[in-house]
Short mmCIF file of C-alpha atoms in Angstrom, two decimals:
data_model
loop_
_atom_site.label_atom_id
_atom_site.label_comp_id
_atom_site.label_asym_id
_atom_site.label_seq_id
_atom_site.Cartn_x
_atom_site.Cartn_y
_atom_site.Cartn_z
CA UNK A 24 10.59 -72.26 15.60
CA UNK A 25 9.32 -69.22 17.51
CA UNK A 26 11.34 -70.13 20.62
CA UNK A 27 14.48 -70.65 18.55
CA UNK A 28 14.05 -67.29 16.85
CA UNK A 29 13.52 -65.61 20.23
CA UNK A 30 16.65 -67.33 21.54
CA UNK A 31 18.59 -66.10 18.49
CA UNK A 32 17.39 -62.55 19.16
CA UNK A 33 18.41 -63.00 22.80
CA UNK A 34 21.91 -64.09 21.74
CA UNK A 35 22.21 -61.03 19.46
CA UNK A 36 20.93 -58.90 22.33
CA UNK A 37 23.67 -60.37 24.52
CA UNK A 38 26.30 -59.58 21.88
CA UNK A 39 25.24 -55.95 21.47
CA UNK A 40 24.84 -55.53 25.25
CA UNK A 41 28.38 -56.84 25.67
CA UNK A 42 29.60 -54.21 23.20
CA UNK A 43 27.54 -51.61 25.10
CA UNK A 44 29.02 -52.60 28.45
CA UNK A 45 32.59 -52.64 27.08
CA UNK A 46 32.26 -49.39 25.08
CA UNK A 47 33.41 -47.24 28.06
CA UNK A 48 36.78 -49.05 28.06
CA UNK A 49 38.16 -46.37 25.72
CA UNK A 50 36.79 -43.64 27.97
CA UNK A 51 38.39 -45.11 31.07
CA UNK A 52 41.66 -45.74 29.26
CA UNK A 53 41.72 -41.99 28.73
CA UNK A 54 40.86 -41.39 32.41
CA UNK A 55 43.72 -43.65 33.55
CA UNK A 56 46.15 -42.09 31.06
CA UNK A 57 45.32 -38.53 32.11
CA UNK A 58 44.74 -39.46 35.77
CA UNK A 59 41.61 -37.32 35.67
CA UNK A 60 37.90 -37.88 35.11
CA UNK A 61 37.74 -34.49 33.35
CA UNK A 62 34.08 -33.66 32.59
CA UNK A 63 32.89 -37.25 32.27
CA UNK A 64 29.89 -38.17 34.43
CA UNK A 65 29.72 -41.33 36.55
CA UNK A 66 25.91 -41.32 36.72
CA UNK A 67 25.38 -43.47 33.56
CA UNK A 68 27.63 -46.22 34.96
CA UNK A 69 25.95 -46.26 38.38
CA UNK A 70 22.50 -46.43 36.81
CA UNK A 71 23.75 -49.17 34.47
CA UNK A 72 24.92 -51.11 37.53
CA UNK A 73 21.41 -50.89 39.02
CA UNK A 74 19.92 -52.06 35.72
CA UNK A 75 22.27 -55.07 35.57
CA UNK A 76 21.54 -56.01 39.19
CA UNK A 77 17.76 -55.84 38.71
CA UNK A 78 17.70 -57.83 35.47
CA UNK A 79 20.10 -60.48 36.76
CA UNK A 80 17.66 -61.00 39.63
CA UNK A 81 14.72 -60.92 37.18
CA UNK A 82 16.26 -63.70 35.07
CA UNK A 83 16.98 -66.06 37.99
CA UNK A 84 14.56 -68.96 38.62
CA UNK A 85 13.28 -67.44 41.85
CA UNK A 86 11.60 -64.67 39.81
CA UNK A 87 11.29 -66.05 36.28
CA UNK A 88 9.92 -69.52 35.56
CA UNK A 89 12.92 -71.89 35.57
CA UNK A 90 15.54 -70.55 33.11
CA UNK A 91 13.21 -68.93 30.57
CA UNK A 92 15.24 -65.72 30.74
CA UNK A 93 18.70 -67.25 31.01
CA UNK A 94 20.22 -64.79 28.44
CA UNK A 95 19.41 -61.95 30.85
CA UNK A 96 21.40 -63.58 33.64
CA UNK A 97 24.53 -64.21 31.58
CA UNK A 98 24.95 -60.75 30.08
CA UNK A 99 23.86 -58.75 33.12
CA UNK A 100 26.17 -60.73 35.44
CA UNK A 101 29.06 -59.71 33.21
CA UNK A 102 27.67 -56.17 33.13
CA UNK A 103 27.77 -56.01 36.94
CA UNK A 104 31.51 -56.81 36.95
CA UNK A 105 32.28 -54.26 34.24
CA UNK A 106 30.20 -51.44 35.75
CA UNK A 107 31.76 -51.97 39.19
CA UNK A 108 35.21 -51.78 37.56
CA UNK A 109 34.35 -48.50 35.81
CA UNK A 110 32.92 -46.97 38.99
CA UNK A 111 36.00 -47.94 41.00
CA UNK A 112 38.34 -46.41 38.38
CA UNK A 113 36.22 -43.25 38.24
CA UNK A 114 36.19 -42.99 42.04
CA UNK A 115 39.98 -43.45 42.21
CA UNK A 116 40.74 -40.56 39.84
CA UNK A 117 37.82 -38.28 40.76
CA UNK A 118 38.09 -35.09 42.76
CA UNK A 119 36.92 -35.06 46.40
CA UNK A 120 33.66 -33.39 45.38
CA UNK A 121 33.03 -35.94 42.62
CA UNK A 122 33.77 -38.82 45.03
CA UNK A 123 31.10 -37.54 47.40
CA UNK A 124 28.66 -37.42 44.49
CA UNK A 125 29.48 -41.02 43.56
CA UNK A 126 28.89 -42.22 47.14
CA UNK A 127 25.65 -40.22 47.35
CA UNK A 128 24.29 -42.02 44.27
CA UNK A 129 25.73 -45.53 44.81
CA UNK A 130 24.31 -46.01 48.34
CA UNK A 131 20.63 -45.39 47.36
CA UNK A 132 21.10 -47.62 44.29
CA UNK A 133 22.33 -50.54 46.42
CA UNK A 134 19.59 -49.98 49.00
CA UNK A 135 16.96 -50.00 46.24
CA UNK A 136 18.30 -53.28 44.87
CA UNK A 137 18.39 -54.91 48.32
CA UNK A 138 14.82 -53.77 48.98
CA UNK A 139 13.70 -55.18 45.61
CA UNK A 140 15.31 -58.55 46.37
CA UNK A 141 13.85 -58.68 49.88
CA UNK A 142 10.30 -57.73 48.90
CA UNK A 143 10.16 -59.99 45.83
CA UNK A 144 11.59 -62.97 47.72
CA UNK A 145 9.58 -62.78 50.97
CA UNK A 146 6.41 -60.79 50.20
CA UNK A 147 5.36 -62.36 46.88
CA UNK A 148 4.92 -66.12 46.64
CA UNK A 149 4.57 -66.92 42.93
CA UNK A 150 6.53 -66.23 39.74
CA UNK A 151 3.90 -63.99 38.16
CA UNK A 152 3.70 -61.53 41.05
CA UNK A 153 7.46 -61.51 41.49
CA UNK A 154 7.98 -60.83 37.77
CA UNK A 155 5.45 -57.99 37.84
CA UNK A 156 7.13 -56.37 40.86
CA UNK A 157 10.77 -56.83 39.78
CA UNK A 158 9.86 -55.99 36.17
CA UNK A 159 8.25 -52.72 37.32
CA UNK A 160 11.39 -51.75 39.22
CA UNK A 161 13.43 -52.83 36.20
CA UNK A 162 11.31 -50.63 33.98
CA UNK A 163 12.33 -47.57 36.00
CA UNK A 164 15.97 -48.71 36.19
CA UNK A 165 16.18 -49.44 32.47
CA UNK A 166 14.64 -46.13 31.41
CA UNK A 167 16.98 -44.36 33.86
CA UNK A 168 19.95 -46.25 32.40
CA UNK A 169 19.20 -45.34 28.82
CA UNK A 170 18.00 -41.87 29.82
CA UNK A 171 21.02 -41.04 32.01
CA UNK A 172 23.01 -39.80 28.99
CA UNK A 173 20.45 -36.95 28.84
CA UNK A 174 22.72 -35.24 31.38
CA UNK A 175 25.56 -35.50 28.89
CA UNK A 176 23.28 -34.55 25.99
CA UNK A 177 22.50 -31.27 27.75
CA UNK A 178 26.24 -30.64 27.93
CA UNK A 179 26.61 -31.52 24.23
CA UNK A 180 23.94 -28.97 23.25
CA UNK A 181 25.47 -26.33 25.52
CA UNK A 182 29.06 -26.80 24.33
CA UNK A 183 28.19 -27.91 20.77
CA UNK A 184 30.79 -30.65 21.20
CA UNK A 185 30.45 -34.44 21.45
CA UNK A 186 33.83 -34.92 23.17
CA UNK A 187 32.25 -36.28 26.35
CA UNK A 188 29.51 -38.34 24.66
CA UNK A 189 31.28 -41.39 23.15
CA UNK A 190 29.75 -42.49 19.84
CA UNK A 191 30.01 -46.24 20.47
CA UNK A 192 28.18 -45.91 23.79
CA UNK A 193 25.26 -44.22 22.02
CA UNK A 194 25.29 -46.59 19.04
CA UNK A 195 25.40 -49.83 21.02
CA UNK A 196 22.78 -48.43 23.40
CA UNK A 197 20.41 -48.05 20.45
CA UNK A 198 21.23 -51.52 19.11
CA UNK A 199 20.81 -53.23 22.48
CA UNK A 200 17.46 -51.58 23.26
CA UNK A 201 16.11 -52.48 19.82
CA UNK A 202 17.04 -56.17 20.18
CA UNK A 203 15.81 -56.53 23.78
CA UNK A 204 12.56 -54.86 22.77
CA UNK A 205 12.15 -57.52 20.06
CA UNK A 206 13.12 -60.26 22.55
CA UNK A 207 10.45 -59.11 24.99
CA UNK A 208 7.75 -58.78 22.33
CA UNK A 209 8.51 -62.22 20.88
CA UNK A 210 8.10 -63.76 24.33
CA UNK A 211 4.97 -61.69 25.05
CA UNK A 212 6.83 -60.23 28.04
CA UNK A 213 5.71 -56.62 28.15
CA UNK A 214 7.63 -56.03 31.39
CA UNK A 215 10.83 -56.74 29.48
CA UNK A 216 9.81 -55.00 26.25
CA UNK A 217 8.28 -51.80 27.74
CA UNK A 218 11.48 -50.13 29.04
CA UNK A 219 13.20 -50.79 25.72
CA UNK A 220 10.26 -49.33 23.79
CA UNK A 221 10.86 -46.12 25.76
CA UNK A 222 14.66 -46.34 25.58
CA UNK A 223 15.00 -46.95 21.83
CA UNK A 224 13.91 -43.38 20.87
CA UNK A 225 16.39 -42.02 23.44
CA UNK A 226 19.16 -43.95 21.68
CA UNK A 227 18.06 -42.49 18.35
CA UNK A 228 18.09 -38.98 19.87
CA UNK A 229 21.68 -39.48 21.06
CA UNK A 230 22.78 -40.54 17.57
CA UNK A 231 21.02 -37.55 16.00
CA UNK A 232 22.80 -35.19 18.41
CA UNK A 233 26.13 -36.86 17.71
CA UNK A 234 25.67 -36.44 13.95
CA UNK A 235 24.64 -32.82 14.41
CA UNK A 236 27.54 -31.72 16.61
CA UNK A 237 30.25 -34.14 15.43
CA UNK A 238 31.64 -31.69 12.83
CA UNK A 239 31.71 -28.90 15.41
CA UNK A 240 33.84 -31.07 17.65
CA UNK A 241 36.20 -31.95 14.80
CA UNK A 242 36.56 -28.27 13.84
CA UNK A 243 37.32 -27.29 17.44
CA UNK A 244 39.90 -30.08 17.69
CA UNK A 245 41.61 -28.95 14.47
CA UNK A 246 41.65 -25.34 15.67
CA UNK A 247 43.12 -26.45 18.97
CA UNK A 248 45.77 -28.45 17.11
CA UNK A 249 46.62 -25.43 14.92
CA UNK A 250 46.97 -23.22 17.99
CA UNK A 251 49.29 -25.75 19.64
CA UNK A 252 51.35 -26.04 16.45
CA UNK A 253 51.64 -22.25 16.14
CA UNK A 254 52.62 -21.97 19.79
CA UNK A 255 55.33 -24.59 19.27
CA UNK A 256 56.65 -22.75 16.19
CA UNK A 257 56.70 -19.47 18.12
CA UNK A 258 58.76 -21.07 20.89
CA UNK A 259 61.27 -22.43 18.38
CA UNK A 260 61.50 -19.06 16.62
CA UNK A 261 62.02 -17.28 19.93
CA UNK A 262 64.75 -19.78 20.84
CA UNK A 263 66.58 -19.17 17.54
CA UNK A 264 66.26 -15.40 17.98
CA UNK A 265 67.68 -15.56 21.49
CA UNK A 266 70.64 -17.62 20.29
CA UNK A 267 71.33 -15.11 17.52
#
């Protein structure tokens, strides 16, 4: 019964993680439409890629015992494909300076993952030690993933606008961390639960900030719309006057 309940929580964790990984689709639709990355940051997506790589490796039988963490492999494999797609789109439409920043972050991330795979596969010789090592790296990667929006949160506080902090990304981040925390605790896997115990309050903080500054963003958008409408009316009036 306990294993079935844990599996059910894992399935729900997969579902919310899928929503979390696909939440940026709206953001990147905007990027493609405007052909500009505007003030969006690529850091959260690069860190998410590292997190997906680490936990896919963690769930494979070479690290975990057989397929005890199979739900981790399925969702994080899909996450790898999605995050790579987002990074490629961001890189394509980014400025030259932003592209250099992306490269400067992606290369260390890939080197860290390769080092983790190499050390865990050839230095440690049993599942327990491998899980401890990979889980420790995953702890840092997971906290970094869910903490990376802090960069955007600083911008939200400074501008008093949530335009560049998508609500669904924050909401599904909170839901996913809560469920994976429960999944780890139910399986007595503190290496899996610990990063989510840290990340869940960060998700709550993002939602609190969104609620606080959401109205400010709406007001600014309405004011901007009014200004554009008035400008359009002025142009039409000027055109009529010139014709007269």
